[in-house]
Amino acid sequence: MTSLNLGILAHVDAGKTSLTERLLYDAGAIDRPGSVDAGTTHTDTLALERARGITIRSAVVAFTIGDVAVNLIDTPGHSDFIAEVERVLGVLDGAVLVVSAVEGVQAQTRVLMRALQRLGVPTLVFVNKVDRLGARPDGVLKEITDLLLPGAVAMGEAAGAGTRDAKVRRYDAAGPRLLDTLTRYDDRLLADWVEHPARVTPSRLATTLQDQVRAGLVQPVFFGSAISGAGVGDLADGIAELLRPAPADIAGPTSGVVFKVERQPEGTKVAHVRMFGGTLRVRDRVALAGREPARLTALQVYADGRVTSRAEVVAGEIAQVWGLTEARVGDVVGVPKPGAQHRFAPPALETVVDPVDAADTAARARLHSALARLAEQDPLIGLRQDDVRRELSVSLYGEVQKEVIAATLASEYGVRATFRETTTVCVERVIGTGAAYQVIAVDPNPFLATVGLRVEPGPPGSGVTFRLGVELGSMPPAFFVAVEQAVRETLREGLHGWVVDGCVVTMTHSGYWARQSHSHGSFDASMSSTAGDFRTLTPLVLMAALREAGTRVLEPVSRVEIELPDDCLGAVLAALTRLGGVPVDTGRRGPSTLLTGHLPAGRVHSLQQQLPTLTHGTGVLVTEFAHYAPVRGPVPDRARTDHNPLDRQEYLRRVGR
Ligand code: GDP
């Protein structure tokens, strides 16, 4: 049986949840479709999701269509979580993008489509709600081809749209529309169609369509209603025929990725792994990047709405894996999937989290361990601890995420937390070159280590690159490791306290004193270098070099897309500019004006709050990370959480030797 990892994506309210229930029902995986309106769906699990009617955390549901075993991986729809959407997209073989036949292409639909294309995920479009009053399937199809996807092609049409008896008719595979689209991307097919029409057989067209969908050139569009079920059968056939993945390499090297980590109620960790190549067996020893190999103790797969145990899982499948106690989301199992080097947009915001009773130290400890668990399940939740001020902060993508984290802490860990005001997370880029060194036992170096470092700018987004400018044999390897680790740790807080990005550090000097022992054989730490000497000296040398090189503080800037009534453009432009934003373009989207611009990420929430007043309650705002730009105005500093190697005296007092 072929397995297909499928995602359904949609603008909130387009009908993703209802469509999921209908597909499950049609496939016989559930007895009756749950209703969003009655709060009885099978895929929205968290209480908060039910309360808000949105899906936040991905879940997997399995069903079969013909000979295809579909793993439906639920993807969140809220724009705060686009990064989580992207993480899930990386494991998909294909996606269905749901668009409402009434509301049409929304700003969020475009954000999702852009993400799908960026990651090369084959996509079908489902124009839902054709039964609803005001449905305009033809207009929406035009919006899709004009605004979203030039390669979109209708696979059928809706009759009686806008009424409860709306029906859907599927087009003949060899119809003119499809031929027209397919020949656009296939010259040989075009030539044959003109010169040898007999060679253009239905089976050739079917294969060509499948290939072009797989290559991301063509996006078939289906019509229907998740509520009445009209057209959902055609969509299901389309999923099985057109999104069916190419056969996976089961005999090849093992390749997989951890895309979700869960803890069972009793604390056991379960890693959800998407297999791209090879086979994984119970009792295999598996090493995740840079960690000790662990033995797999159990494997389970999703099948027919249930989870079943297996002795092995193969390329193409998704498995729940027991035994990988160190697993984190994003970890590669075996060799990486070829070409899978996607970087997620970094979180742009952070907030300090306190227990509701700030004086309760036990509550603070519980909060810390709960947040650490959350961060382990979700690498996009960054946790930062400031021991000096006894503060915990988490990184965020948007304000709604605070609510989600608060609700998860309360329901899953019994911890009640409050959040302070959200602040922007900046980065520091190196702008020049600087160098420094200190020689072993030469004043003012109190450490038994020689360390020299040069700091230079590296490509933006490349983080920290460490190089050796000295002979590898000049010191025991453990000392080099200590220097490199200290360099990476220290650069988490640059001259202004922000993470340093785009930085090449070269070790230019090295030296140590070999292990000395007293005549009676005991080790003499006053005469022998230790890894600790290198670890403690490195931050002082590095900061001296970094100070000479200089850094610039940059803030995250979001791309904003605002749909608004024409007569509100002036007011919205003024608000955008007042907040430090820059308009980039204006255009039309259906009956509305579409304004795009750039805005510092820290101001997006203010704009969001003003928008209803500025647009009579009708404006729609969608944002995504665009780039970093130098901070304008006063440069913000972030309080340090380390021993402050910028202040030599204070540093030496704190670390001692
Ligand atoms: P989601 O936010 O994308 O998951 O959308 P839901 O499935 O929660 O649907 C949003 C609302 O639209 C609910 O009130 C559904 O009952 C309704 N809805 C969804 N699909 C259809 C449809 O095909 N026809 C009609 N008439 N209503 C629908």
XYZ file of C-alpha atoms and ligand atoms in Angstrom:
685
model
C 0.000 0.000 0.000
C 1.279 3.474 -0.879
C 1.356 5.936 1.988
C 0.583 9.588 1.476
C 1.263 12.306 4.035
C -1.337 14.942 3.423
C -1.984 18.379 4.874
C -5.129 20.461 4.636
C -4.568 24.183 4.822
C -7.012 27.032 4.891
C -7.790 30.522 5.948
C -9.663 30.375 9.288
C -13.365 29.598 8.643
C -12.899 28.358 5.070
C -14.006 24.907 6.250
C -10.840 22.931 6.896
C -12.177 21.167 9.954
C -15.514 20.368 8.320
C -13.772 19.034 5.205
C -11.492 16.853 7.321
C -14.490 15.352 9.106
C -16.234 14.735 5.785
C -13.191 13.019 4.234
C -12.861 10.804 7.319
C -16.540 9.971 7.216
C -16.543 9.172 3.489
C -13.497 6.930 4.014
C -15.283 5.070 6.811
C -12.766 6.172 9.452
C -15.473 7.757 11.640
C -19.156 6.892 12.074
C -20.526 10.345 11.543
C -18.940 13.683 10.685
C -18.317 15.809 13.786
C -19.584 19.342 13.704
C -17.473 22.412 14.331
C -20.559 24.291 15.418
C -21.518 21.617 17.964
C -17.894 21.219 19.153
C -17.746 17.497 18.322
C -14.911 17.278 15.805
C -12.229 14.610 15.972
C -9.196 16.690 15.071
C -9.450 19.739 17.350
C -8.157 18.298 20.587
C -7.047 21.057 22.880
C -9.824 22.598 24.942
C -8.657 26.034 23.902
C -8.899 25.106 20.257
C -12.478 24.098 20.804
C -13.256 27.242 22.703
C -11.733 29.432 20.019
C -12.741 27.194 17.142
C -9.186 27.102 15.826
C -6.669 24.317 15.400
C -3.323 25.010 16.976
C -1.277 21.854 17.442
C -0.815 19.319 14.729
C -2.398 15.923 15.122
C -2.365 12.951 12.772
C -5.435 11.075 11.572
C -5.233 8.102 9.224
C -7.679 6.805 6.626
C -7.524 5.020 3.297
C -8.643 5.951 -0.191
C -8.458 2.918 -2.496
C -4.897 1.591 -2.194
C -3.510 4.751 -0.615
C -2.973 4.983 3.161
C -3.416 8.651 3.959
C -1.849 10.209 7.047
C -3.710 13.445 7.453
C -1.486 15.824 9.346
C -3.463 18.658 10.807
C -1.937 22.055 10.205
C -2.779 25.175 12.178
C -4.383 28.053 10.335
C -3.739 31.076 12.481
C -1.172 33.513 11.144
C 0.599 33.637 14.510
C 1.689 30.110 13.808
C 2.858 30.303 10.195
C 6.224 29.005 11.383
C 4.560 25.919 12.808
C 2.630 25.509 9.555
C 5.908 25.578 7.648
C 7.459 23.002 9.917
C 4.603 20.622 9.203
C 4.714 21.350 5.458
C 8.228 19.906 5.313
C 6.901 16.402 5.991
C 4.020 16.477 3.493
C 3.772 14.684 0.162
C 0.919 16.920 -0.835
C -1.603 19.464 0.381
C -5.184 20.538 -0.126
C -5.687 24.285 0.109
C -9.268 25.107 1.055
C -10.774 28.346 -0.228
C -14.326 29.473 0.559
C -16.565 29.936 -2.494
C -18.180 32.846 -0.634
C -15.252 34.760 0.847
C -12.768 33.743 -1.858
C -9.000 34.125 -1.751
C -8.025 35.762 1.514
C -4.737 37.292 2.550
C -4.008 34.237 4.700
C -4.694 31.948 1.723
C -1.894 33.697 -0.125
C 0.503 33.363 2.784
C -0.198 29.628 2.949
C 0.143 29.208 -0.812
C 3.440 31.053 -0.805
C 4.717 28.741 1.939
C 3.574 25.656 -0.011
C 5.368 26.850 -3.114
C 8.507 27.789 -1.218
C 8.684 24.236 0.107
C 7.678 22.656 -3.212
C 4.601 20.829 -1.870
C 2.245 19.492 -4.612
C -1.133 21.139 -4.046
C -4.807 20.685 -4.884
C -7.289 23.499 -4.288
C -10.760 22.825 -2.875
C -13.310 25.602 -3.371
C -15.641 24.879 -0.462
C -19.124 26.078 0.553
C -20.602 25.998 -2.968
C -23.938 25.302 -1.216
C -23.834 28.517 0.743
C -25.787 31.643 -0.103
C -23.488 33.998 -2.000
C -21.244 31.235 -3.353
C -19.494 32.370 -6.553
C -17.332 29.462 -7.702
C -16.435 30.999 -11.080
C -15.377 34.306 -9.565
C -13.284 32.511 -6.972
C -11.663 30.336 -9.654
C -10.694 33.524 -11.464
C -9.268 34.966 -8.232
C -7.245 31.789 -7.802
C -5.778 31.912 -11.302
C -5.294 35.702 -11.271
C -4.061 36.262 -7.741
C -2.642 33.035 -6.571
C -1.767 30.346 -9.052
C -1.356 30.732 -12.800
C -1.101 26.932 -13.005
C -4.527 26.361 -11.439
C -6.953 24.364 -13.560
C -10.604 23.512 -12.824
C -11.285 19.770 -12.628
C -15.037 20.281 -12.630
C -17.817 22.793 -12.130
C -20.639 23.475 -9.699
C -24.266 23.618 -10.755
C -26.840 25.378 -8.604
C -24.136 27.177 -6.614
C -25.467 29.163 -3.664
C -28.277 26.691 -2.964
C -28.462 23.682 -0.710
C -28.731 21.332 -3.698
C -25.550 22.554 -5.336
C -24.042 19.655 -7.313
C -20.611 19.163 -8.765
C -19.756 17.662 -12.139
C -16.260 16.453 -12.898
C -14.801 17.345 -16.285
C -13.642 14.797 -18.807
C -9.892 14.219 -18.416
C -9.228 15.055 -22.057
C -11.243 18.288 -21.966
C -9.888 21.465 -23.571
C -9.126 23.293 -20.306
C -6.851 20.600 -19.001
C -5.108 20.119 -22.360
C -4.553 23.823 -22.584
C -2.870 23.924 -19.167
C -0.802 20.762 -19.571
C 0.582 21.743 -22.983
C 1.786 25.012 -21.501
C 4.416 23.079 -19.559
C 5.050 20.220 -22.005
C 6.209 21.071 -25.541
C 6.220 17.456 -26.703
C 2.587 17.074 -25.662
C 1.719 20.281 -27.508
C 3.455 19.083 -30.701
C 1.703 15.710 -30.562
C -1.640 17.293 -29.908
C -1.239 19.387 -33.074
C 0.398 16.753 -35.316
C -0.530 13.317 -33.910
C -3.698 13.686 -31.809
C -3.947 9.888 -31.529
C -0.832 9.883 -29.353
C -2.537 12.068 -26.785
C -4.260 9.242 -24.933
C -6.234 9.655 -21.703
C -3.614 7.639 -19.817
C -0.817 9.861 -21.117
C -2.768 12.925 -20.000
C -3.334 11.395 -16.589
C 0.390 10.717 -16.156
C 1.323 14.174 -17.417
C -1.104 15.773 -14.998
C 0.297 13.712 -12.148
C 3.868 14.705 -13.064
C 3.037 18.380 -13.377
C 1.204 18.417 -10.047
C 4.162 16.680 -8.433
C 6.519 19.241 -9.946
C 4.396 22.054 -8.542
C 3.550 23.426 -12.012
C -0.169 22.698 -11.997
C -2.719 22.937 -9.189
C -6.010 21.158 -9.932
C -9.057 22.957 -8.514
C -12.047 20.998 -7.166
C -15.404 22.396 -6.083
C -17.763 21.198 -3.383
C -19.301 21.441 0.042
C -17.855 19.968 3.210
C -21.315 20.102 4.777
C -23.419 18.433 2.046
C -20.527 16.277 0.859
C -20.948 17.363 -2.779
C -17.663 17.147 -4.690
C -15.777 15.641 -1.739
C -15.628 12.253 -3.498
C -13.969 13.842 -6.541
C -11.503 15.553 -4.234
C -10.731 12.244 -2.499
C -10.102 10.595 -5.895
C -7.904 13.531 -6.835
C -5.911 13.151 -3.614
C -5.278 9.455 -4.276
C -4.496 9.882 -7.991
C -2.693 13.193 -8.154
C -0.879 13.537 -4.850
C 0.278 9.921 -4.695
C 4.024 10.214 -4.016
C 6.701 8.683 -6.210
C 7.819 5.292 -4.812
C 10.168 5.816 -1.867
C 13.617 4.247 -1.628
C 13.081 1.585 1.018
C 16.468 -0.060 0.436
C 18.433 3.205 0.614
C 20.118 4.747 3.641
C 17.835 5.532 6.587
C 16.601 9.090 6.448
C 13.903 10.703 8.557
C 13.049 13.766 10.552
C 11.429 14.243 13.964
C 8.492 16.585 13.399
C 6.745 16.294 16.711
C 7.667 15.214 20.230
C 5.084 14.155 22.782
C 5.225 13.021 26.368
C 2.866 10.322 27.513
C 1.045 11.088 30.761
C 3.614 9.017 32.682
C 6.493 10.996 31.131
C 7.712 8.652 28.365
C 8.868 10.550 25.328
C 7.459 9.650 21.904
C 9.051 11.070 18.746
C 6.960 11.389 15.580
C 9.243 10.623 12.674
C 8.596 11.109 8.986
C 10.645 8.567 7.010
C 12.137 9.773 3.703
C 14.431 6.831 2.965
C 15.352 3.349 4.183
C 13.849 1.332 7.007
C 13.720 1.710 10.774
C 13.356 -1.385 12.979
C 12.641 -1.986 16.620
C 15.977 -2.571 18.419
C 17.893 -0.471 15.833
C 20.458 1.816 17.391
C 19.876 5.347 16.173
C 22.071 8.410 16.702
C 20.444 11.814 16.476
C 22.765 14.677 15.513
C 25.603 14.915 17.996
C 24.077 12.656 20.640
C 24.688 9.170 21.990
C 22.970 6.446 19.956
C 19.767 5.143 21.509
C 17.955 1.854 20.959
C 14.445 1.977 19.530
C 12.101 0.158 21.870
C 8.818 0.343 19.950
C 7.334 1.645 16.703
C 3.734 2.489 15.966
C 1.948 3.726 12.875
C -1.445 5.269 12.305
C -3.884 3.084 10.416
C -7.649 3.254 10.001
C -8.120 5.795 12.744
C -6.053 3.769 15.215
C -2.458 3.362 16.246
C -0.891 -0.071 15.717
C 2.494 -1.530 16.666
C 4.989 -2.551 14.012
C 8.383 -4.222 13.898
C 9.580 -1.833 11.196
C 8.604 1.285 9.292
C 9.795 2.239 5.821
C 10.436 5.283 3.676
C 7.261 7.284 3.077
C 5.652 6.386 6.395
C 5.115 8.313 9.582
C 5.880 6.523 12.835
C 5.659 7.115 16.528
C 9.015 6.050 17.896
C 9.813 4.999 21.462
C 13.350 5.006 22.828
C 14.685 8.268 21.384
C 14.855 9.900 24.795
C 16.888 12.856 23.576
C 14.766 13.647 20.513
C 13.855 17.226 19.688
C 11.672 18.506 16.892
C 13.723 18.971 13.731
C 16.270 16.229 14.573
C 17.448 14.197 11.611
C 17.309 10.397 11.907
C 20.069 8.833 9.796
C 21.022 11.004 6.825
C 19.208 14.272 6.011
C 16.583 14.331 3.273
C 18.305 15.666 0.140
C 17.713 19.367 -0.313
C 15.913 19.788 3.024
C 17.715 22.822 4.323
C 14.762 25.030 5.023
C 15.160 27.650 7.720
C 12.166 28.839 9.639
C 11.480 32.488 10.204
C 12.838 33.328 13.637
C 10.454 34.398 16.420
C 10.455 38.176 16.487
C 9.032 38.775 19.946
C 9.560 37.704 23.509
C 7.930 38.133 26.859
C 8.821 37.529 30.491
C 6.694 34.825 32.139
C 5.947 34.853 35.866
C 4.009 32.485 38.066
C 0.749 34.086 39.195
C 2.136 34.170 42.720
C 5.487 35.786 41.924
C 6.893 35.180 45.436
C 6.233 31.424 45.380
C 9.616 29.833 44.590
C 8.165 26.345 44.181
C 5.730 27.703 41.586
C 8.620 29.368 39.775
C 10.507 26.077 39.639
C 7.419 24.275 38.314
C 6.947 27.000 35.704
C 10.555 26.594 34.618
C 10.336 22.839 34.167
C 6.982 23.127 32.353
C 8.360 25.732 29.940
C 11.451 23.607 29.390
C 9.161 20.714 28.421
C 7.209 22.915 26.032
C 10.422 24.181 24.456
C 11.551 20.596 23.962
C 8.354 19.755 22.095
C 8.509 22.903 20.057
C 11.865 24.352 19.009
C 10.052 27.521 18.043
C 9.417 28.222 21.712
C 12.770 29.559 22.859
C 13.329 29.684 26.608
C 15.785 32.111 28.164
C 16.660 32.266 31.830
C 18.087 35.328 33.516
C 19.608 34.094 36.775
C 20.578 37.549 37.895
C 17.059 38.938 37.801
C 15.444 35.540 38.272
C 13.354 35.914 35.150
C 12.183 33.467 32.520
C 11.342 34.626 29.037
C 9.917 32.839 26.018
C 10.114 33.815 22.375
C 6.873 34.353 20.500
C 5.466 34.813 17.028
C 2.465 36.825 18.111
C 0.155 37.804 20.906
C -2.236 34.870 20.474
C 0.621 32.524 21.311
C 0.659 33.915 24.867
C -2.871 32.653 25.346
C -1.970 29.268 23.921
C 1.082 28.897 26.137
C -0.872 30.062 29.214
C -3.676 27.584 28.503
C -1.220 24.717 27.890
C 0.681 25.491 31.094
C -2.562 25.474 33.054
C -4.166 22.400 31.497
C -1.145 20.142 30.995
C 1.140 21.200 33.836
C -1.212 22.766 36.384
C 0.866 25.965 36.398
C -0.801 29.365 36.306
C 1.335 32.010 34.626
C 1.117 35.641 33.612
C 2.958 37.410 30.834
C 4.549 40.822 30.844
C 4.509 43.184 27.902
C 5.825 41.726 24.636
C 9.164 43.080 23.428
C 11.021 42.726 20.126
C 13.944 40.312 19.771
C 16.789 42.011 17.902
C 20.032 40.548 16.563
C 23.548 41.956 16.364
C 25.591 41.789 13.176
C 29.345 42.178 13.120
C 30.342 45.205 11.019
C 34.157 45.233 11.069
C 37.179 43.154 11.970
C 38.688 42.854 15.418
C 41.314 40.705 17.080
C 42.597 40.051 20.588
C 44.806 37.528 22.380
C 46.100 36.703 25.825
C 49.171 34.612 26.485
C 49.399 31.946 29.136
C 50.515 33.216 32.565
C 51.424 36.632 31.199
C 49.807 39.425 33.169
C 46.897 40.286 33.114
C 45.921 36.734 32.096
C 45.197 34.708 35.233
C 44.398 31.558 33.246
C 46.713 28.755 32.134
C 45.753 29.142 28.498
C 46.765 31.101 25.428
C 43.837 32.159 23.284
C 43.823 34.529 20.321
C 40.704 35.201 18.284
C 39.834 37.218 15.198
C 36.257 38.297 14.567
C 34.965 39.157 11.092
C 31.558 39.623 9.461
C 29.930 36.511 7.930
C 26.886 36.198 5.668
C 23.608 37.401 7.285
C 21.644 34.492 8.711
C 24.729 32.256 8.936
C 25.001 32.458 12.728
C 28.497 31.837 14.059
C 31.240 30.117 12.037
C 34.288 28.898 13.973
C 37.611 28.270 12.211
C 41.079 27.250 13.259
C 43.953 29.482 12.211
C 46.407 27.367 14.215
C 47.604 23.803 13.795
C 45.103 21.252 15.026
C 47.977 19.313 16.585
C 49.133 22.285 18.661
C 46.817 21.433 21.591
C 44.800 18.485 22.909
C 41.438 18.356 21.069
C 39.482 18.917 24.310
C 40.933 22.430 24.585
C 39.818 23.352 21.065
C 36.373 22.011 21.859
C 36.271 24.152 25.007
C 37.209 27.276 23.018
C 34.654 26.643 20.289
C 31.869 25.942 22.783
C 32.710 29.067 24.739
C 32.722 31.130 21.530
C 29.255 29.897 20.580
C 27.862 30.386 24.069
C 29.343 33.838 24.490
C 27.963 35.074 21.169
C 24.419 34.389 22.346
C 24.808 37.833 23.896
C 26.757 40.419 21.911
C 27.859 43.908 22.864
C 24.236 44.955 23.341
C 23.009 41.654 24.752
C 21.424 40.297 21.541
C 22.312 37.090 19.690
C 25.228 37.704 17.325
C 24.492 36.599 13.759
C 26.738 36.633 10.700
C 30.066 36.230 12.453
C 33.246 34.332 11.585
C 35.586 33.642 14.501
C 39.096 32.383 13.770
C 41.391 31.049 16.470
C 44.726 32.756 15.862
C 46.752 31.815 18.948
C 46.822 28.728 21.113
C 49.006 27.423 23.900
C 48.837 25.321 27.042
C 50.914 23.828 29.791
C 51.068 20.053 29.678
C 49.771 18.018 32.561
C 52.049 18.307 35.596
C 52.049 15.968 38.525
C 53.647 16.124 41.948
C 56.297 13.549 42.803
C 53.634 11.576 44.691
C 51.540 11.445 41.509
C 48.645 13.824 42.151
C 47.616 16.280 39.447
C 48.750 19.865 39.983
C 46.111 22.283 38.736
C 48.302 25.295 39.474
C 50.775 24.193 36.808
C 48.565 22.353 34.264
C 46.115 23.785 31.759
C 42.566 22.490 31.952
C 39.623 22.798 29.604
C 38.173 25.133 32.246
C 41.042 27.593 31.663
C 40.132 27.778 27.985
C 36.423 27.985 28.672
C 36.798 30.916 31.058
C 39.461 32.857 29.187
C 37.763 32.660 25.775
C 34.823 35.009 26.570
C 37.206 37.785 27.694
C 39.345 37.536 24.545
C 36.293 37.199 22.293
C 34.540 40.243 23.689
C 37.697 42.323 23.328
C 37.874 41.297 19.646
C 34.142 41.868 19.156
C 34.351 45.340 20.688
C 37.078 46.231 18.195
C 35.051 44.791 15.304
C 31.833 46.529 16.381
C 28.254 45.363 15.932
C 25.040 46.863 14.656
C 21.675 46.063 16.251
C 18.956 45.005 13.799
C 15.275 44.508 14.442
C 12.904 42.078 12.700
C 10.676 43.648 10.077
C 7.411 42.068 8.976
C 5.800 42.165 5.590
C 2.207 43.294 6.087
C -0.682 42.802 3.684
C -3.832 44.726 4.460
C -7.133 44.359 2.648
C -9.329 47.375 3.223
C -12.207 49.358 1.773
C -10.999 51.991 -0.748
C -12.075 54.993 1.339
C -9.938 53.879 4.300
C -6.598 53.814 2.469
C -5.537 57.310 3.605
C -6.162 56.575 7.277
C -4.396 53.197 7.158
C -1.386 54.614 5.305
C -1.084 57.336 7.925
C -1.252 54.779 10.741
C 1.339 52.552 9.038
C 3.753 55.447 8.665
C 3.140 56.678 12.219
C 4.179 53.246 13.495
C 7.447 53.421 11.563
C 6.230 51.325 8.637
C 6.860 51.835 4.922
C 4.186 51.259 2.255
C 5.503 49.175 -0.647
C 2.594 48.808 -3.031
C -1.140 49.207 -3.437
C -3.344 47.142 -5.709
C -6.769 45.570 -5.888
C -8.096 42.376 -4.442
C -11.660 41.733 -5.492
C -13.712 44.656 -4.186
C -10.979 45.850 -1.802
C -7.761 47.782 -1.905
C -4.701 45.717 -1.093
C -1.923 47.567 0.688
C 1.436 45.895 1.213
C 4.226 47.327 3.290
C 6.971 46.720 5.814
C 6.588 47.326 9.520
C 8.889 46.634 12.482
C 7.607 43.349 13.962
C 7.191 44.924 17.376
C 4.539 47.298 15.981
C 2.389 44.767 14.150
C 0.176 44.236 17.160
C -0.540 47.982 17.469
C -1.558 48.121 13.836
C -3.732 45.053 14.306
C -5.483 46.743 17.215
C -6.094 49.983 15.331
C -7.311 48.312 12.167
C -10.979 47.746 13.111
C -11.430 51.442 13.918
C -9.564 52.539 10.805
C -11.520 50.285 8.441
C -15.085 50.108 9.865
C -14.208 46.654 11.169
C -13.555 45.150 7.717
C -9.774 45.336 7.294
C -7.773 42.100 7.151
C -4.118 42.047 8.142
C -1.683 39.236 7.434
C 1.983 39.373 8.322
C 5.079 37.302 7.871
C 8.738 37.785 8.668
C 10.486 39.762 5.927
C 14.018 40.687 6.974
C 16.151 42.371 9.607
C 16.851 46.090 9.370
C 19.003 48.408 11.475
C 17.098 49.803 14.438
C 16.192 53.421 13.965
C 16.512 55.702 16.962
C 18.075 54.670 20.265
C 19.743 51.242 20.194
C 17.976 48.850 22.582
C 20.112 46.869 25.037
C 19.057 43.552 26.484
C 20.114 42.671 30.034
C 22.879 40.062 30.046
C 22.359 36.668 31.618
C 26.013 35.550 31.563
C 28.963 36.598 33.754
C 29.414 39.745 31.686
C 32.757 39.281 29.947
C 32.474 42.884 28.756
C 33.478 43.991 32.243
C 36.772 42.284 33.026
C 36.776 43.035 36.755
C 33.236 41.875 37.323
C 33.796 38.812 35.153
C 36.927 37.699 37.011
C 35.238 38.242 40.346
C 32.344 36.024 39.248
C 34.275 33.191 37.630
C 37.380 33.166 39.852
C 40.465 31.076 39.188
P -12.035 26.044 9.573
O -11.909 27.223 10.473
O -11.370 26.265 8.261
O -11.650 24.741 10.208
O -13.592 25.972 9.179
P -14.744 25.142 9.848
O -14.771 23.765 9.322
O -14.663 25.338 11.314
O -16.014 25.883 9.241
C -16.318 27.232 9.531
C -17.808 27.451 9.434
O -18.227 27.264 8.102
C -18.606 26.486 10.284
O -19.700 27.178 10.804
C -19.050 25.421 9.290
O -20.266 24.819 9.650
C -19.218 26.240 8.012
N -18.930 25.456 6.803
C -17.802 24.751 6.548
N -17.881 24.166 5.338
C -19.085 24.502 4.819
C -19.764 24.193 3.582
O -19.256 23.496 2.691
N -21.002 24.715 3.410
C -21.573 25.498 4.367
N -22.790 25.950 4.109
N -20.980 25.809 5.520
C -19.749 25.321 5.763
